[in-house]
Amino acid sequence: MPYSTGAAVTDRRPTLSHQALQDRMDVLARVHRVPGAQLVVDTGAQVLSVHTGTADAVAGTPFTADTAVPLGSVTKVYTAAAVMLLAEDGDLDPDDPAVEFLPELREVPEVTVRHLLSHTGGLPTGPDSDTAAGTTASRYLSTVCTARDALFAPGTGFSYSNAGYVAAGRLVEAVTGMPWQEAVRVLLLEPLGTVPAFLGDTRSARPVAAGHALNTASGRVRPAHQNLAPVEAPAGALLASALDLVELGRALSGRSAVPAPATAARMRRPEPGAGPSVLADAWGLGLALFRQDGRWWYGHDGNAQGTSCHLRVEPDSGTAVAFTGNSGGATALWRDLAEDITRITGVRVPIAPAPADRGAPVSLPGCAGTYRNGPLEYRIEAGADGSPTLSVDGDSPVPLVCYPDLSCDLVDPATGRREPGGRFHRDPATGVIDRVQISGRTARRTGTA
């Protein structure tokens, strides 16, 4: 696989730490079979920018500092910021019922704009992109956001929801009278100096990267098709570079006029109901929050088809770290690179929520049953040895390990390796387990085993 490398230090001559970071990027990209990647580390005193590889493994297009990468769910940060800019102008209030702008939400009238942005509205995640293709935002929302499919009372829990961001994008369109792409460009991208690029653009004003997948049989990396449905654009259709993400991070630290510092601080504040999950330690308005060394960091992770993108910012010090990679293996690259970032630059960046001391595994009577998140069915049953297993939509069951705090790990059947899975929730009135949250998405109990 051909690799080209490039590096830059903003307003400074290259340093030893910069070259060390470049060297590690080059090595890890090869180890993880990632065609191309970007990393920017702003320490508050120095900005280190490195990139490596190719934007398209077939065409051999070089990956540059300006190459825009499909951001996946990091797009949600931009959508949330656009909504909050409208609030800043007095066009809406975060505590307004969303149905005031979107009649499609008539069955869930208590869901507010704040709930949409913080994933606390109790809305299902929404259908997959293939199912959503060809539908309109109005039909999508009226089908998904129903009283029958509500997961919990708004503001009382957390469930990561693409549907909530389809609604947030539709809200931006309703208030501005512009398509979501145009509104985000005018409200946010241009003020931040980001050249717009979106999935589905037939022509782009900047270089763009393809996502890639590894063919395990042949060992070859090939471009992956982006299948995000047009209606889901506010949840995942933006392309940007790591430098663009750091610029967004600076703005949301209150170091920019767009948004105003007070608005940025509002977005970073932990929201009620959005407690710890496997995704983050808390959630703000569009921002995942991570607690480390007594300080709050914010950011977001995103995966499109064959890409992996990440942003982390500590607002008090002005430290910001952004990474983009154009293959599924880039997530592992990002995790490995975190240790090198600390060793080389002194920045200890939080990759995941802070680990908790959960005690020894326990049996969890009463957890078996059927749970639903929209059309998705989660089935928990007792395995051959009595321990619980989880299957989603009829997939092969995966063992669960449960803990006294109701959290659980997923166990890889092939390796036995445990990964944080989620947690169960009890009805406070009855003490009965009535919900399970897996990978940040909550499913409501609908039946017993």
Tab-separated table of C-alpha atoms in Angstrom:
chain	number	residue	atom	x	y	z
A	1	MET	CA	0.000	0.000	0.000
A	2	PRO	CA	1.609	3.314	-1.043
A	3	TYR	CA	1.947	5.914	1.671
A	4	SER	CA	2.736	9.598	1.479
A	5	THR	CA	3.327	11.543	4.652
A	6	GLY	CA	3.064	15.168	5.535
A	7	ALA	CA	3.428	17.295	8.614
A	8	ALA	CA	3.024	20.863	9.790
A	9	VAL	CA	3.471	22.823	12.979
A	10	THR	CA	1.356	25.966	13.102
A	11	ASP	CA	3.519	29.090	13.330
A	12	ARG	CA	6.530	27.119	14.548
A	13	ARG	CA	9.487	25.233	13.130
A	14	PRO	CA	9.252	21.421	13.335
A	15	THR	CA	10.187	19.953	16.703
A	16	LEU	CA	11.423	16.579	17.881
A	17	SER	CA	8.013	15.859	19.420
A	18	HIS	CA	6.385	16.628	16.100
A	19	GLN	CA	8.622	14.205	14.196
A	20	ALA	CA	8.035	11.516	16.810
A	21	LEU	CA	4.278	11.946	16.400
A	22	GLN	CA	4.601	11.722	12.629
A	23	ASP	CA	6.690	8.563	12.903
A	24	ARG	CA	4.133	6.866	15.146
A	25	MET	CA	1.266	7.817	12.823
A	26	ASP	CA	3.129	6.287	9.878
A	27	VAL	CA	3.863	3.055	11.741
A	28	LEU	CA	0.405	2.594	13.269
A	29	ALA	CA	-1.370	3.310	9.997
A	30	ARG	CA	0.515	0.413	8.443
A	31	VAL	CA	-0.089	-1.866	11.429
A	32	HIS	CA	-3.845	-1.264	11.331
A	33	ARG	CA	-4.094	-1.264	7.504
A	34	VAL	CA	-5.462	2.288	7.456
A	35	PRO	CA	-4.906	3.903	4.028
A	36	GLY	CA	-4.814	7.459	5.386
A	37	ALA	CA	-5.204	9.462	8.579
A	38	GLN	CA	-4.855	12.931	10.107
A	39	LEU	CA	-4.031	13.959	13.672
A	40	VAL	CA	-3.971	17.453	15.184
A	41	VAL	CA	-2.868	18.109	18.766
A	42	ASP	CA	-3.296	21.633	20.127
A	43	THR	CA	-1.522	21.734	23.486
A	44	GLY	CA	-2.566	25.321	24.151
A	45	ALA	CA	1.010	26.429	23.415
A	46	GLN	CA	1.704	24.586	20.150
A	47	VAL	CA	-0.326	23.012	17.361
A	48	LEU	CA	1.039	19.767	15.901
A	49	SER	CA	-0.559	18.577	12.667
A	50	VAL	CA	0.412	15.307	10.978
A	51	HIS	CA	-1.111	13.244	8.197
A	52	THR	CA	-0.184	10.076	6.367
A	53	GLY	CA	-1.141	7.836	3.487
A	54	THR	CA	-3.707	7.984	0.709
A	55	ALA	CA	-7.229	9.375	0.519
A	56	ASP	CA	-8.312	6.646	-1.909
A	57	ALA	CA	-6.489	3.310	-1.957
A	58	VAL	CA	-7.434	2.628	-5.589
A	59	ALA	CA	-6.690	6.054	-7.072
A	60	GLY	CA	-3.665	6.615	-4.830
A	61	THR	CA	-4.736	10.196	-4.095
A	62	PRO	CA	-2.500	11.570	-1.331
A	63	PHE	CA	-3.999	12.324	2.060
A	64	THR	CA	-3.298	15.983	2.870
A	65	ALA	CA	-3.966	18.216	5.866
A	66	ASP	CA	-6.945	19.670	3.958
A	67	THR	CA	-8.517	16.354	2.938
A	68	ALA	CA	-12.110	16.148	4.168
A	69	VAL	CA	-13.183	12.808	5.693
A	70	PRO	CA	-16.760	11.540	6.199
A	71	LEU	CA	-17.318	12.367	9.881
A	72	GLY	CA	-20.224	10.071	10.629
A	73	SER	CA	-21.827	11.050	13.909
A	74	VAL	CA	-19.401	13.912	14.614
A	75	THR	CA	-21.791	15.710	12.222
A	76	LYS	CA	-24.223	15.862	15.144
A	77	VAL	CA	-21.995	18.397	16.923
A	78	TYR	CA	-22.359	20.771	13.975
A	79	THR	CA	-26.132	20.240	13.852
A	80	ALA	CA	-26.436	20.891	17.593
A	81	ALA	CA	-24.296	24.037	17.293
A	82	ALA	CA	-26.524	25.296	14.457
A	83	VAL	CA	-29.616	24.781	16.634
A	84	MET	CA	-27.960	26.642	19.512
A	85	LEU	CA	-27.023	29.531	17.209
A	86	LEU	CA	-30.725	29.838	16.416
A	87	ALA	CA	-31.404	29.883	20.164
A	88	GLU	CA	-28.724	32.553	20.545
A	89	ASP	CA	-30.617	34.697	18.022
A	90	GLY	CA	-33.898	34.228	19.902
A	91	ASP	CA	-35.529	32.053	17.219
A	92	LEU	CA	-36.119	29.243	19.712
A	93	ASP	CA	-35.405	28.180	23.281
A	94	PRO	CA	-33.885	24.791	24.141
A	95	ASP	CA	-36.811	24.159	26.467
A	96	ASP	CA	-39.419	24.739	23.760
A	97	PRO	CA	-41.460	21.640	22.923
A	98	ALA	CA	-40.108	20.399	19.600
A	99	VAL	CA	-43.667	19.879	18.339
A	100	GLU	CA	-44.038	23.674	18.160
A	101	PHE	CA	-41.738	23.523	15.136
A	102	LEU	CA	-42.330	19.958	13.995
A	103	PRO	CA	-45.968	18.786	13.887
A	104	GLU	CA	-44.638	15.301	13.072
A	105	LEU	CA	-43.822	14.977	16.800
A	106	ARG	CA	-47.450	15.378	17.892
A	107	GLU	CA	-47.434	11.962	19.601
A	108	VAL	CA	-44.495	12.942	21.829
A	109	PRO	CA	-45.448	16.520	22.834
A	110	GLU	CA	-43.232	16.585	25.940
A	111	VAL	CA	-40.005	16.141	23.959
A	112	THR	CA	-38.132	19.457	23.919
A	113	VAL	CA	-35.355	20.807	21.722
A	114	ARG	CA	-32.996	20.148	24.647
A	115	HIS	CA	-34.055	16.494	24.723
A	116	LEU	CA	-33.331	16.108	20.998
A	117	LEU	CA	-29.790	17.457	21.335
A	118	SER	CA	-28.912	15.470	24.483
A	119	HIS	CA	-30.470	12.111	23.471
A	120	THR	CA	-32.800	12.281	26.487
A	121	GLY	CA	-36.121	12.390	24.633
A	122	GLY	CA	-36.793	8.648	24.864
A	123	LEU	CA	-36.826	8.381	21.051
A	124	PRO	CA	-35.783	5.158	19.286
A	125	THR	CA	-32.562	5.155	17.308
A	126	GLY	CA	-34.436	5.044	13.996
A	127	PRO	CA	-34.345	2.588	11.083
A	128	ASP	CA	-31.145	1.630	9.275
A	129	SER	CA	-30.040	3.753	6.327
A	130	ASP	CA	-31.261	1.305	3.691
A	131	THR	CA	-34.750	1.329	5.211
A	132	ALA	CA	-34.728	5.139	5.521
A	133	ALA	CA	-33.621	5.685	1.922
A	134	GLY	CA	-36.243	7.402	-0.206
A	135	THR	CA	-38.428	8.611	2.667
A	136	THR	CA	-39.007	12.245	3.631
A	137	ALA	CA	-38.101	13.775	6.995
A	138	SER	CA	-41.782	14.302	7.775
A	139	ARG	CA	-42.690	10.674	7.081
A	140	TYR	CA	-39.585	9.411	8.882
A	141	LEU	CA	-40.377	11.359	12.061
A	142	SER	CA	-44.095	10.612	12.135
A	143	THR	CA	-43.301	6.889	11.780
A	144	VAL	CA	-40.469	6.684	14.324
A	145	CYS	CA	-41.425	9.253	16.995
A	146	THR	CA	-44.586	7.648	18.326
A	147	ALA	CA	-46.046	7.198	21.789
A	148	ARG	CA	-45.998	3.421	21.242
A	149	ASP	CA	-42.226	3.395	20.673
A	150	ALA	CA	-41.242	5.858	23.435
A	151	LEU	CA	-38.479	4.322	25.561
A	152	PHE	CA	-38.926	6.431	28.722
A	153	ALA	CA	-40.403	9.736	29.860
A	154	PRO	CA	-38.444	12.635	28.287
A	155	GLY	CA	-35.594	13.836	30.490
A	156	THR	CA	-35.456	10.694	32.650
A	157	GLY	CA	-32.933	8.611	30.703
A	158	PHE	CA	-30.459	8.457	27.834
A	159	SER	CA	-30.667	6.637	24.524
A	160	TYR	CA	-28.486	7.585	21.581
A	161	SER	CA	-30.861	8.419	18.745
A	162	ASN	CA	-30.262	9.238	15.096
A	163	ALA	CA	-33.979	10.008	14.906
A	164	GLY	CA	-33.481	12.840	17.392
A	165	TYR	CA	-30.953	14.409	15.042
A	166	VAL	CA	-33.139	13.922	11.980
A	167	ALA	CA	-35.636	15.969	14.014
A	168	ALA	CA	-32.979	18.543	14.989
A	169	GLY	CA	-31.992	19.000	11.346
A	170	ARG	CA	-35.629	19.301	10.306
A	171	LEU	CA	-36.038	21.933	13.038
A	172	VAL	CA	-33.129	23.942	11.571
A	173	GLU	CA	-34.847	23.816	8.190
A	174	ALA	CA	-38.209	24.841	9.636
A	175	VAL	CA	-36.766	27.878	11.458
A	176	THR	CA	-34.363	29.094	8.745
A	177	GLY	CA	-36.323	28.167	5.627
A	178	MET	CA	-33.117	26.677	4.196
A	179	PRO	CA	-32.056	23.066	3.573
A	180	TRP	CA	-29.965	21.703	6.438
A	181	GLN	CA	-26.750	21.727	4.387
A	182	GLU	CA	-27.189	25.370	3.424
A	183	ALA	CA	-28.125	26.439	6.952
A	184	VAL	CA	-25.082	24.701	8.485
A	185	ARG	CA	-22.852	26.282	5.863
A	186	VAL	CA	-24.137	29.801	6.515
A	187	LEU	CA	-24.516	29.572	10.291
A	188	LEU	CA	-21.367	27.657	11.193
A	189	LEU	CA	-19.012	26.372	8.514
A	190	GLU	CA	-18.240	29.668	6.829
A	191	PRO	CA	-17.747	31.584	10.118
A	192	LEU	CA	-15.317	28.828	11.213
A	193	GLY	CA	-13.446	28.915	7.904
A	194	THR	CA	-14.433	25.343	7.013
A	195	VAL	CA	-14.915	24.660	3.296
A	196	PRO	CA	-18.232	22.764	3.101
A	197	ALA	CA	-18.308	19.148	1.934
A	198	PHE	CA	-21.212	16.718	2.303
A	199	LEU	CA	-21.937	13.119	1.366
A	200	GLY	CA	-23.635	13.059	-2.008
A	201	ASP	CA	-21.809	16.105	-3.383
A	202	THR	CA	-21.091	15.493	-7.050
A	203	ARG	CA	-18.412	18.179	-6.965
A	204	SER	CA	-16.400	19.234	-3.966
A	205	ALA	CA	-14.420	22.432	-3.526
A	206	ARG	CA	-11.792	20.502	-1.560
A	207	PRO	CA	-10.078	17.088	-1.638
A	208	VAL	CA	-12.130	14.317	-0.014
A	209	ALA	CA	-11.323	10.852	1.299
A	210	ALA	CA	-13.127	7.613	0.620
A	211	GLY	CA	-13.941	5.206	3.412
A	212	HIS	CA	-12.330	1.771	3.172
A	213	ALA	CA	-12.981	-1.787	4.265
A	214	LEU	CA	-10.525	-4.652	4.633
A	215	ASN	CA	-11.292	-7.835	2.716
A	216	THR	CA	-10.157	-10.437	5.242
A	217	ALA	CA	-9.963	-13.193	2.600
A	218	SER	CA	-7.677	-11.324	0.187
A	219	GLY	CA	-6.090	-8.949	2.696
A	220	ARG	CA	-6.785	-6.041	0.352
A	221	VAL	CA	-8.269	-2.682	1.287
A	222	ARG	CA	-11.008	-1.330	-0.968
A	223	PRO	CA	-13.171	1.829	-0.925
A	224	ALA	CA	-16.493	1.436	0.887
A	225	HIS	CA	-19.822	2.745	-0.397
A	226	GLN	CA	-21.413	5.463	1.743
A	227	ASN	CA	-25.061	4.455	2.200
A	228	LEU	CA	-26.347	7.168	4.550
A	229	ALA	CA	-29.927	8.002	3.584
A	230	PRO	CA	-30.446	11.669	2.574
A	231	VAL	CA	-32.968	12.127	5.387
A	232	GLU	CA	-30.221	11.228	7.900
A	233	ALA	CA	-27.860	13.983	6.718
A	234	PRO	CA	-28.064	16.049	9.966
A	235	ALA	CA	-26.894	12.947	11.873
A	236	GLY	CA	-23.921	12.020	9.699
A	237	ALA	CA	-23.412	13.626	6.263
A	238	LEU	CA	-20.648	16.183	6.864
A	239	LEU	CA	-17.017	15.801	5.731
A	240	ALA	CA	-14.175	17.719	7.408
A	241	SER	CA	-10.502	17.475	8.322
A	242	ALA	CA	-8.858	17.136	11.725
A	243	LEU	CA	-7.831	20.804	11.462
A	244	ASP	CA	-11.499	21.701	10.917
A	245	LEU	CA	-12.493	19.677	13.980
A	246	VAL	CA	-9.926	21.448	16.153
A	247	GLU	CA	-11.313	24.790	14.932
A	248	LEU	CA	-14.797	23.645	15.959
A	249	GLY	CA	-13.380	22.529	19.312
A	250	ARG	CA	-11.849	25.969	19.897
A	251	ALA	CA	-15.164	27.620	19.099
A	252	LEU	CA	-17.057	25.398	21.543
A	253	SER	CA	-14.483	26.229	24.229
A	254	GLY	CA	-15.754	29.827	24.073
A	255	ARG	CA	-12.741	31.078	22.104
A	256	SER	CA	-14.787	32.343	19.175
A	257	ALA	CA	-17.637	34.742	18.436
A	258	VAL	CA	-19.522	31.849	16.812
A	259	PRO	CA	-21.077	30.611	18.936
A	260	ALA	CA	-20.976	33.150	21.761
A	261	PRO	CA	-19.017	31.938	24.832
A	262	ALA	CA	-22.223	31.713	26.883
A	263	THR	CA	-23.812	29.475	24.235
A	264	ALA	CA	-20.720	27.264	24.101
A	265	ALA	CA	-20.761	26.900	27.887
A	266	ARG	CA	-24.432	25.968	27.718
A	267	MET	CA	-23.661	23.170	25.268
A	268	ARG	CA	-20.891	21.754	27.489
A	269	ARG	CA	-23.047	21.538	30.634
A	270	PRO	CA	-24.058	17.971	31.684
A	271	GLU	CA	-27.741	17.378	31.032
A	272	PRO	CA	-30.111	15.726	33.553
A	273	GLY	CA	-30.939	12.150	32.621
A	274	ALA	CA	-27.849	11.687	30.447
A	275	GLY	CA	-25.862	9.718	33.000
A	276	PRO	CA	-22.792	7.554	32.413
A	277	SER	CA	-22.901	5.051	29.560
A	278	VAL	CA	-20.375	3.158	27.485
A	279	LEU	CA	-20.264	6.186	25.173
A	280	ALA	CA	-19.411	8.925	27.683
A	281	ASP	CA	-19.491	9.916	31.344
A	282	ALA	CA	-22.289	12.417	30.636
A	283	TRP	CA	-23.840	14.310	27.756
A	284	GLY	CA	-24.336	17.976	26.968
A	285	LEU	CA	-26.210	19.575	24.077
A	286	GLY	CA	-24.689	17.692	21.177
A	287	LEU	CA	-21.488	16.916	23.060
A	288	ALA	CA	-20.222	13.748	24.727
A	289	LEU	CA	-18.566	14.595	28.061
A	290	PHE	CA	-15.606	12.766	29.594
A	291	ARG	CA	-14.355	13.143	33.174
A	292	GLN	CA	-10.587	12.877	33.651
A	293	ASP	CA	-8.264	14.101	36.416
A	294	GLY	CA	-11.058	16.212	37.900
A	295	ARG	CA	-11.774	18.032	34.636
A	296	TRP	CA	-14.466	17.729	32.003
A	297	TRP	CA	-13.465	17.123	28.410
A	298	TYR	CA	-15.978	17.236	25.583
A	299	GLY	CA	-16.112	15.889	22.049
A	300	HIS	CA	-17.703	13.194	19.913
A	301	ASP	CA	-16.878	10.000	18.016
A	302	GLY	CA	-18.104	9.162	14.537
A	303	ASN	CA	-17.999	6.248	12.118
A	304	ALA	CA	-19.222	6.452	8.543
A	305	GLN	CA	-18.847	3.563	6.080
A	306	GLY	CA	-15.144	2.791	6.494
A	307	THR	CA	-14.066	5.900	8.417
A	308	SER	CA	-13.393	6.716	12.074
A	309	CYS	CA	-13.258	10.300	13.410
A	310	HIS	CA	-12.768	11.677	16.933
A	311	LEU	CA	-12.665	15.029	18.744
A	312	ARG	CA	-11.613	15.754	22.354
A	313	VAL	CA	-11.275	19.207	23.939
A	314	GLU	CA	-10.483	20.405	27.481
A	315	PRO	CA	-11.893	23.951	27.573
A	316	ASP	CA	-10.029	25.363	30.579
A	317	SER	CA	-6.567	24.765	29.115
A	318	GLY	CA	-7.580	25.073	25.478
A	319	THR	CA	-6.193	21.605	24.733
A	320	ALA	CA	-7.754	19.980	21.669
A	321	VAL	CA	-7.101	16.691	19.872
A	322	ALA	CA	-8.727	15.612	16.605
A	323	PHE	CA	-8.218	12.464	14.555
A	324	THR	CA	-9.619	11.223	11.253
A	325	GLY	CA	-8.923	7.915	9.514
A	326	ASN	CA	-10.374	6.399	6.360
A	327	SER	CA	-10.943	2.771	7.302
A	328	GLY	CA	-12.748	0.806	9.981
A	329	GLY	CA	-9.372	-0.101	11.496
A	330	ALA	CA	-8.768	3.578	12.247
A	331	THR	CA	-10.670	3.234	15.530
A	332	ALA	CA	-7.993	0.850	16.822
A	333	LEU	CA	-5.314	3.194	15.451
A	334	TRP	CA	-6.859	6.082	17.432
A	335	ARG	CA	-6.851	4.045	20.621
A	336	ASP	CA	-3.231	2.989	20.182
A	337	LEU	CA	-2.203	6.507	19.246
A	338	ALA	CA	-3.594	7.931	22.496
A	339	GLU	CA	-0.691	6.491	24.496
A	340	ASP	CA	1.798	8.013	22.072
A	341	ILE	CA	0.087	11.400	22.249
A	342	THR	CA	0.579	11.351	26.006
A	343	ARG	CA	4.190	10.184	25.792
A	344	ILE	CA	5.182	12.641	23.068
A	345	THR	CA	3.153	15.775	23.873
A	346	GLY	CA	2.149	15.356	27.519
A	347	VAL	CA	-1.554	15.516	26.618
A	348	ARG	CA	-3.525	12.673	28.225
A	349	VAL	CA	-6.588	12.436	26.050
A	350	PRO	CA	-9.654	10.482	27.262
A	351	ILE	CA	-10.672	7.841	24.742
A	352	ALA	CA	-13.558	6.317	26.684
A	353	PRO	CA	-15.518	6.941	29.903
A	354	ALA	CA	-13.588	6.720	33.141
A	355	PRO	CA	-13.441	3.088	34.381
A	356	ALA	CA	-15.469	2.318	37.484
A	357	ASP	CA	-14.791	-0.163	40.288
A	358	ARG	CA	-17.836	-2.396	39.797
A	359	GLY	CA	-16.911	-5.269	42.073
A	360	ALA	CA	-17.074	-8.954	41.247
A	361	PRO	CA	-19.542	-10.315	38.662
A	362	VAL	CA	-22.936	-11.365	39.988
A	363	SER	CA	-25.976	-13.210	38.742
A	364	LEU	CA	-28.846	-10.899	37.860
A	365	PRO	CA	-32.205	-12.580	38.418
A	366	GLY	CA	-35.046	-11.009	36.524
A	367	CYS	CA	-33.040	-9.637	33.588
A	368	ALA	CA	-34.141	-12.263	31.054
A	369	GLY	CA	-36.770	-11.106	28.606
A	370	THR	CA	-37.515	-9.293	25.360
A	371	TYR	CA	-36.663	-5.603	24.980
A	372	ARG	CA	-37.326	-3.258	22.049
A	373	ASN	CA	-35.893	-0.069	20.581
A	374	GLY	CA	-38.171	0.760	17.664
A	375	PRO	CA	-37.970	-2.221	15.294
A	376	LEU	CA	-34.877	-3.659	17.004
A	377	GLU	CA	-35.489	-6.610	19.322
A	378	TYR	CA	-33.035	-7.395	22.129
A	379	ARG	CA	-33.493	-10.844	23.651
A	380	ILE	CA	-31.779	-11.834	26.896
A	381	GLU	CA	-31.864	-15.491	27.895
A	382	ALA	CA	-30.078	-17.775	30.332
A	383	GLY	CA	-27.222	-19.633	28.658
A	384	ALA	CA	-26.285	-23.281	29.174
A	385	ASP	CA	-24.426	-22.429	32.394
A	386	GLY	CA	-27.197	-20.143	33.656
A	387	SER	CA	-25.413	-16.885	32.796
A	388	PRO	CA	-27.270	-14.455	30.529
A	389	THR	CA	-26.749	-14.066	26.787
A	390	LEU	CA	-27.834	-11.255	24.466
A	391	SER	CA	-29.035	-11.515	20.871
A	392	VAL	CA	-30.141	-8.558	18.737
A	393	ASP	CA	-32.663	-9.176	15.964
A	394	GLY	CA	-31.964	-12.900	16.015
A	395	ASP	CA	-28.180	-12.672	15.709
A	396	SER	CA	-26.042	-15.285	17.461
A	397	PRO	CA	-26.190	-14.819	21.243
A	398	VAL	CA	-23.293	-13.101	23.001
A	399	PRO	CA	-22.511	-13.844	26.678
A	400	LEU	CA	-23.097	-11.082	29.225
A	401	VAL	CA	-21.230	-10.537	32.489
A	402	CYS	CA	-23.274	-8.552	35.035
A	403	TYR	CA	-22.158	-6.477	38.037
A	404	PRO	CA	-23.764	-5.226	41.278
A	405	ASP	CA	-24.312	-1.718	39.866
A	406	LEU	CA	-26.429	-3.295	37.049
A	407	SER	CA	-23.727	-2.625	34.447
A	408	CYS	CA	-22.726	-5.413	32.082
A	409	ASP	CA	-19.935	-6.445	29.724
A	410	LEU	CA	-20.268	-8.118	26.342
A	411	VAL	CA	-18.010	-11.156	25.927
A	412	ASP	CA	-16.426	-12.001	22.589
A	413	PRO	CA	-17.302	-15.715	22.162
A	414	ALA	CA	-14.128	-16.329	20.135
A	415	THR	CA	-11.581	-14.724	22.465
A	416	GLY	CA	-13.393	-14.418	25.803
A	417	ARG	CA	-12.445	-10.738	25.890
A	418	ARG	CA	-14.834	-8.483	27.793
A	419	GLU	CA	-15.921	-5.102	26.448
A	420	PRO	CA	-18.180	-2.595	28.262
A	421	GLY	CA	-21.702	-3.298	27.049
A	422	GLY	CA	-24.123	-1.164	29.017
A	423	ARG	CA	-26.418	-1.501	31.987
A	424	PHE	CA	-29.844	-2.561	33.149
A	425	HIS	CA	-32.346	-0.170	34.765
A	426	ARG	CA	-34.983	-0.869	37.386
A	427	ASP	CA	-38.385	0.774	37.569
A	428	PRO	CA	-38.017	2.984	40.699
A	429	ALA	CA	-41.585	2.226	41.765
A	430	THR	CA	-41.487	-1.577	41.477
A	431	GLY	CA	-37.791	-2.455	41.468
A	432	VAL	CA	-38.358	-4.619	38.393
A	433	ILE	CA	-35.811	-4.443	35.568
A	434	ASP	CA	-37.651	-2.616	32.789
A	435	ARG	CA	-34.893	-1.365	30.467
A	436	VAL	CA	-31.476	-2.332	29.176
A	437	GLN	CA	-28.986	0.044	27.600
A	438	ILE	CA	-26.541	-1.592	25.164
A	439	SER	CA	-23.827	0.489	23.472
A	440	GLY	CA	-25.607	3.674	24.464
A	441	ARG	CA	-29.014	2.667	23.075
A	442	THR	CA	-31.841	1.877	25.461
A	443	ALA	CA	-34.392	-0.863	24.842
A	444	ARG	CA	-37.679	-1.037	26.780
A	445	ARG	CA	-38.838	-4.352	28.183
A	446	THR	CA	-41.838	-5.764	26.345
A	447	GLY	CA	-41.959	-9.364	27.566
A	448	THR	CA	-40.461	-12.029	29.777
A	449	ALA	CA	-38.182	-14.844	28.623
